Amino acid sequence: MRQDIASSASPGKSAAVAFTVASQLVGAVFLYLILKADGGLQIVGLLALLGLGFFILEKQPWIAEQAMASFARVPLVSMITAGIIVVGFPFIVGSNTYILHLLIVAQLYAVLALALNFQLGSANIPNFATGASYGIGAYVSALLAINFGLSFWLTLPVAALAATLFGFIIGIPSMRTRDTYLALVTIAFGVVVQQLLNNFEWTGGPNGLVGIPAPSLFGHSFADPLVVFGWRLPSQANFYYLSAALVVVAIITAHRLHSSRIGLAWNALRADEIAAKAQGINVAWYKVLAFAVDAFLAAFAGTIYAFYVSYISPDNFTFLVSVTIMTMVIVGGMDNIFGVIVGAFLLTILPEKLRAFSDYRLLFFGVVIIGFLMIRPQGLFPQRMRRYGGE
Amino acid sequence: MSTLLKVENVTIQFGGLVALNDVSFSIEKGSVLAVIGPNGAGKSTLFNVVTGVYKPTSGRVTFDGTEITGRPSYEVVERGIARTFQSSRLFSDLSVLDNVIIGMHTRTRTGVLTALFRPGVARREMDECVRKAESLLKLGSGDLFEQRYRPAGTLAQADRRRLEIARALASQPKLLLLDEPSVGMDETETDALVSDIIRLRKENPDLSVILIEHDMRVVDAFPQHVMCIDYGSRIAEGDYATVRADPRVQEAYLGKAAVHA
């Protein structure tokens, strides 16, 4: 009966256009302000504003309904607006390489969080090995590039396939264990991978791999500044656009799987495994599949990371990385693509911006996370019901 | 008429407990079998053996000419056996409509590659599922269709039972196993349930149904073939009047003293 109210009050076209454009601009401005913010007071002020926004969203659920209806009404307008904002952002940031760096890392984490979301969000499989898949992607592509001179674009699919294989391997014990025990198995896998990277000679041991060559595209090296119509952007802009493209790929992947029978099957086994089996779902296969898809996307992020920083070591892919990714999914909102991305951005940018609190940085970070989870217990943007047809 | 499901000498033990002891029965295509018996007699265990949840210690289950003893659940569903659960097991955080669409899992084909690289094909299949699911929801008693975007967990008890049946039917079964479908329904709702089943059989003359029931109102509506189980053994089989009159059945339900009093 609720959808009747929603559809009768569904926004007009021009209102929807105004709303989608305005809300995305507000989001972009907020992101810009928080990236630019300097000093504790500004950060606290912005966080308070964000908290207030989510508090209102929690108390007035119709706002979210209306927002979703607006975006659904004019999907093309919202996508074009988002595209313009993403493409234009580096021009506004200008030569500030630190902000660009933060954005690249945030985007890579958004991909990792979207990858984990297939498992944690859709299927409720606690996987603490996403960091390991990320590392495998990074190492495989770096080794191929350093030892065999393979180009970035070739290492990308190879690294993804290698990590997918790893995903299948950790997926197999998932057929036999579940919940807490499965979490332990994945923690073990993650630690083992990190230890192996640390101890093998051919991975460079604790020193890692140095001198990963910058990728190039149509003769343009990613180490060079990007010049567009006379605008000169720092070399980080290359990787900014590359990781933005990967985020788009991840969103499309997530969206297509979520709205197909595969996403439904994952949701089914999350809700009730026995009932899922009784609907003819091969539960074991779908669990392994979730591991494989997770590892595949994580490896893409790993590859871009390796070529971006040109130096990787086992310390980049610790258990802590996996926990961070998991927190992003939980804080952002399980099984909500947009929420997961917001979670990834927030949790990447926040610890950097809290440096003003020096020694109390992590304490404050923890308090902020707990604060947001108290305001929005289901995550910043919780899971939504699927809608079908042109409603 | 030909035999659809044949259960031969099935025994299942959990440690020292014999949950089913040498049970045999069969059901014809297009007929209804009602299974009755006291709580804990092994009726639900019987469903679990047929649907591949449990592997029997000994004995054979044959469905539609193929042996399915101990085959995995997903294969059994694919072959055409659908079931509902005694304590309704809906996907409570998903919508009513999604619950039914998930029931079509074995009748749809989209895999990861199709979903990713041929989104048009995947979407058409999903649209078809939505259409079928909506017509299934319109079919039964109650107003499930109007509630199709509600989370299944928020439905009233009678609607939950109806949704379980709709979800089971979504897999286009040849054999439908209903585990106490009338639990939590009042008399009007139970009557509606009975007419739902009757109408279903009229529309699909080949559909066979096995009902586990405590409500004799329902059993009375399908009196041709009734089986009574007690302590894991089949103690009586025949039409409702015969089974009801059987002294062992009365003993099982009322106790020895009451029957001989």
Coordinates of C-alpha atoms in Angstrom, one line a residue, chain B:
Chain B
M1 CA -2.6 -43.8 -14.5
S2 CA 1.1 -44.1 -13.8
T3 CA 3.1 -43.9 -10.6
L4 CA 4.8 -40.6 -10.1
L5 CA 6.6 -41.1 -6.8
K6 CA 7.6 -44.4 -5.3
V7 CA 9.1 -44.7 -1.8
E8 CA 10.4 -48.2 -1.1
N9 CA 11.4 -49.5 2.4
V10 CA 12.9 -46.2 3.4
T11 CA 14.6 -46.2 6.8
I12 CA 16.4 -43.3 8.3
Q13 CA 18.3 -43.3 11.6
F14 CA 19.7 -40.3 13.5
G15 CA 22.1 -42.0 15.9
G16 CA 20.0 -44.4 17.9
L17 CA 16.7 -42.8 16.9
V18 CA 14.8 -44.4 14.1
A19 CA 12.9 -41.5 12.5
L20 CA 11.5 -43.6 9.7
N21 CA 11.2 -47.3 9.8
D22 CA 10.8 -49.2 6.5
V23 CA 8.2 -46.9 5.0
S24 CA 6.8 -47.7 1.6
F25 CA 4.1 -45.9 -0.4
S26 CA 3.5 -44.5 -3.9
I27 CA 1.5 -41.8 -5.4
E28 CA -0.2 -41.7 -8.9
K29 CA 0.1 -38.9 -11.3
G30 CA -2.7 -36.3 -10.6
S31 CA -3.7 -37.6 -7.2
V32 CA -3.6 -36.3 -3.6
L33 CA -2.1 -38.2 -0.7
A34 CA -2.8 -37.0 2.8
V35 CA -0.3 -37.9 5.5
I36 CA -1.5 -37.8 9.0
G37 CA 0.1 -38.8 12.3
P38 CA 0.9 -37.4 15.8
N39 CA 3.6 -34.8 16.3
G40 CA 7.1 -36.2 15.9
A41 CA 5.8 -39.3 14.0
G42 CA 8.2 -38.6 11.1
K43 CA 6.0 -36.9 8.6
S44 CA 8.3 -33.9 7.9
T45 CA 11.3 -36.3 7.9
L46 CA 9.5 -38.1 5.1
F47 CA 9.4 -34.9 3.1
N48 CA 13.1 -34.2 3.9
V49 CA 14.0 -37.6 2.5
V50 CA 12.0 -37.2 -0.7
T51 CA 13.4 -33.7 -1.3
G52 CA 17.0 -34.7 -0.7
V53 CA 17.6 -32.9 2.5
Y54 CA 18.3 -36.2 4.3
K55 CA 19.8 -39.3 2.7
P56 CA 18.0 -42.4 3.9
T57 CA 20.0 -45.0 5.8
S58 CA 18.4 -47.6 3.5
G59 CA 15.6 -47.8 0.9
R60 CA 14.9 -46.2 -2.5
V61 CA 13.0 -43.1 -3.7
T62 CA 12.0 -43.1 -7.3
F63 CA 10.4 -40.1 -9.0
D64 CA 9.0 -40.1 -12.5
G65 CA 11.0 -43.2 -13.5
T66 CA 14.4 -42.1 -12.1
E67 CA 15.9 -43.0 -8.8
I68 CA 16.5 -39.8 -6.7
T69 CA 17.6 -41.4 -3.4
G70 CA 19.9 -38.9 -1.7
R71 CA 20.2 -36.7 -4.7
P72 CA 20.9 -33.0 -3.8
S73 CA 17.9 -30.8 -3.2
Y74 CA 18.5 -28.5 -6.2
E75 CA 18.4 -31.5 -8.5
V76 CA 15.2 -32.8 -7.0
V77 CA 13.5 -29.4 -7.5
E78 CA 14.7 -29.3 -11.0
R79 CA 13.1 -32.7 -11.6
G80 CA 9.8 -31.4 -10.4
I81 CA 9.3 -31.7 -6.7
A82 CA 8.5 -28.5 -4.8
R83 CA 7.7 -28.2 -1.1
T84 CA 6.6 -25.8 1.6
F85 CA 7.8 -25.8 5.1
Q86 CA 5.9 -26.5 8.3
S87 CA 7.3 -23.4 10.0
S88 CA 7.1 -21.1 7.0
R89 CA 10.5 -20.4 5.7
L90 CA 10.1 -17.3 3.5
F91 CA 12.9 -15.0 2.5
S92 CA 11.6 -12.5 5.0
D93 CA 13.7 -9.5 4.1
L94 CA 12.8 -9.8 0.4
S95 CA 9.5 -8.7 -1.2
V96 CA 6.6 -11.1 -1.8
L97 CA 7.3 -10.8 -5.5
D98 CA 11.0 -11.6 -5.1
N99 CA 10.1 -14.7 -3.1
V100 CA 8.0 -16.1 -5.9
I101 CA 10.7 -15.2 -8.5
I102 CA 13.3 -17.1 -6.6
G103 CA 11.0 -20.0 -6.7
M104 CA 11.5 -20.0 -10.5
H105 CA 15.3 -20.5 -10.1
T106 CA 15.3 -23.9 -11.7
R107 CA 13.3 -22.7 -14.7
T108 CA 15.5 -19.8 -15.5
R109 CA 18.9 -19.9 -17.2
T110 CA 20.8 -16.5 -16.7
G111 CA 24.4 -17.1 -15.6
V112 CA 27.1 -14.7 -14.6
L113 CA 28.3 -14.2 -18.2
T114 CA 24.8 -13.6 -19.6
A115 CA 24.0 -11.2 -16.8
L116 CA 27.2 -9.2 -17.4
F117 CA 27.5 -9.2 -21.2
R118 CA 24.0 -9.8 -22.5
P119 CA 21.9 -7.7 -20.1
G120 CA 19.1 -7.6 -22.6
V121 CA 18.6 -11.3 -22.5
A122 CA 18.8 -11.3 -18.7
R123 CA 16.3 -8.5 -18.4
R124 CA 13.8 -10.2 -20.8
E125 CA 14.0 -13.4 -18.7
M126 CA 13.5 -11.4 -15.5
D127 CA 10.5 -9.5 -17.0
E128 CA 9.0 -12.8 -17.9
C129 CA 9.5 -14.0 -14.4
V130 CA 7.9 -10.9 -13.0
R131 CA 4.9 -11.4 -15.2
K132 CA 4.5 -15.1 -14.2
A133 CA 5.0 -14.3 -10.6
E134 CA 2.3 -11.6 -10.6
S135 CA -0.2 -14.0 -12.2
L136 CA 0.7 -16.6 -9.6
L137 CA 0.1 -14.1 -6.9
K138 CA -3.3 -13.1 -8.4
L139 CA -4.4 -16.7 -8.6
G140 CA -4.7 -17.8 -5.0
S141 CA -7.1 -16.7 -2.3
G142 CA -6.1 -13.6 -0.3
D143 CA -4.6 -10.4 -1.7
L144 CA -1.0 -11.3 -2.1
F145 CA -0.8 -9.5 -5.4
E146 CA -1.7 -6.2 -3.8
Q147 CA 1.0 -6.8 -1.2
R148 CA 3.6 -7.8 -3.7
Y149 CA 6.2 -5.2 -2.7
R150 CA 5.9 -5.8 1.1
P151 CA 8.7 -7.6 2.8
A152 CA 7.6 -11.2 3.1
G153 CA 8.5 -11.2 6.8
T154 CA 5.7 -8.6 7.5
L155 CA 2.8 -10.8 6.1
A156 CA 0.0 -12.1 8.2
Q157 CA 0.3 -15.8 9.0
A158 CA -2.3 -17.0 6.5
D159 CA -0.7 -15.0 3.7
R160 CA 2.7 -16.5 4.6
R161 CA 1.3 -19.9 4.0
R162 CA -0.2 -18.8 0.7
L163 CA 3.0 -17.3 -0.4
E164 CA 4.9 -20.5 0.4
I165 CA 2.5 -22.3 -1.9
A166 CA 2.8 -19.7 -4.6
R167 CA 6.6 -19.9 -4.4
A168 CA 6.5 -23.7 -4.6
L169 CA 4.3 -23.5 -7.6
A170 CA 6.7 -21.1 -9.3
S171 CA 9.0 -24.0 -10.0
Q172 CA 6.3 -25.7 -12.1
P173 CA 6.3 -28.9 -10.1
K174 CA 4.9 -32.2 -11.0
L175 CA 4.6 -33.1 -7.3
L176 CA 3.8 -30.6 -4.6
L177 CA 4.6 -31.3 -1.0
L178 CA 2.6 -29.2 1.5
D179 CA 3.8 -29.4 5.1
E180 CA 0.8 -28.5 7.3
P181 CA -0.4 -25.7 5.0
S182 CA -3.4 -24.8 7.2
V183 CA -1.3 -24.0 10.4
G184 CA -2.3 -20.6 11.7
M185 CA -5.3 -20.3 9.5
D186 CA -8.9 -19.8 10.8
E187 CA -11.8 -21.8 9.4
T188 CA -12.6 -19.5 6.6
E189 CA -9.0 -19.3 5.5
T190 CA -8.7 -23.1 5.7
D191 CA -11.7 -23.5 3.5
A192 CA -10.2 -21.0 1.0
L193 CA -7.0 -23.1 1.1
V194 CA -8.9 -26.3 0.3
S195 CA -10.6 -24.6 -2.6
D196 CA -7.3 -23.3 -3.8
I197 CA -5.9 -26.8 -3.9
I198 CA -9.0 -28.1 -5.6
R199 CA -8.8 -25.4 -8.3
L200 CA -5.1 -26.0 -8.7
R201 CA -5.8 -29.6 -9.5
K202 CA -8.5 -28.8 -11.9
E203 CA -6.1 -26.5 -13.8
N204 CA -3.2 -28.9 -13.7
P205 CA -4.8 -32.4 -13.9
D206 CA -1.3 -34.0 -13.8
L207 CA -0.2 -32.3 -10.6
S208 CA 0.1 -34.6 -7.6
V209 CA 0.0 -33.3 -4.1
I210 CA 1.2 -34.8 -0.8
L211 CA -0.3 -33.0 2.2
I212 CA 0.8 -33.3 5.8
E213 CA -2.1 -32.2 7.8
H214 CA -3.4 -32.1 11.4
D215 CA -6.6 -30.4 10.5
M216 CA -9.1 -33.1 9.6
R217 CA -11.2 -30.5 7.8
V218 CA -8.5 -30.5 5.1
V219 CA -8.0 -34.2 5.1
D220 CA -11.7 -34.7 4.8
A221 CA -11.7 -32.7 1.6
F222 CA -9.2 -35.2 0.0
P223 CA -10.4 -38.5 1.4
Q224 CA -9.3 -40.9 -1.4
H225 CA -5.8 -41.7 -0.2
V226 CA -4.7 -41.2 3.4
M227 CA -1.7 -42.6 5.1
C228 CA -1.0 -42.5 8.9
I229 CA 2.5 -42.6 10.3
D230 CA 3.4 -43.2 14.0
Y231 CA 6.8 -43.6 15.5
G232 CA 8.3 -43.6 12.0
S233 CA 6.3 -46.5 10.7
R234 CA 3.3 -46.5 8.4
I235 CA 0.5 -47.9 10.5
A236 CA -2.4 -47.5 8.1
E237 CA -3.2 -46.5 4.5
G238 CA -6.4 -46.3 2.5
D239 CA -9.3 -44.0 2.2
Y240 CA -10.1 -41.6 5.0
A241 CA -13.0 -43.6 6.4
T242 CA -10.9 -46.8 6.6
V243 CA -7.9 -45.0 8.2
R244 CA -10.0 -43.2 10.7
A245 CA -11.7 -46.4 11.8
D246 CA -8.4 -48.2 12.1
P247 CA -7.8 -49.1 15.8
R248 CA -4.1 -48.4 15.6
V249 CA -4.7 -44.9 14.2
Q250 CA -7.1 -44.2 17.0
E251 CA -4.5 -45.5 19.5
A252 CA -1.9 -43.3 18.0
Y253 CA -4.0 -40.2 18.3
L254 CA -6.0 -40.9 21.5
G255 CA -3.8 -43.3 23.4
K256 CA -4.3 -46.9 24.3
A257 CA -6.6 -46.4 27.3
A258 CA -9.0 -44.2 25.5
V259 CA -9.5 -46.6 22.6
H260 CA -10.1 -49.6 24.8
A261 CA -12.2 -47.7 27.3

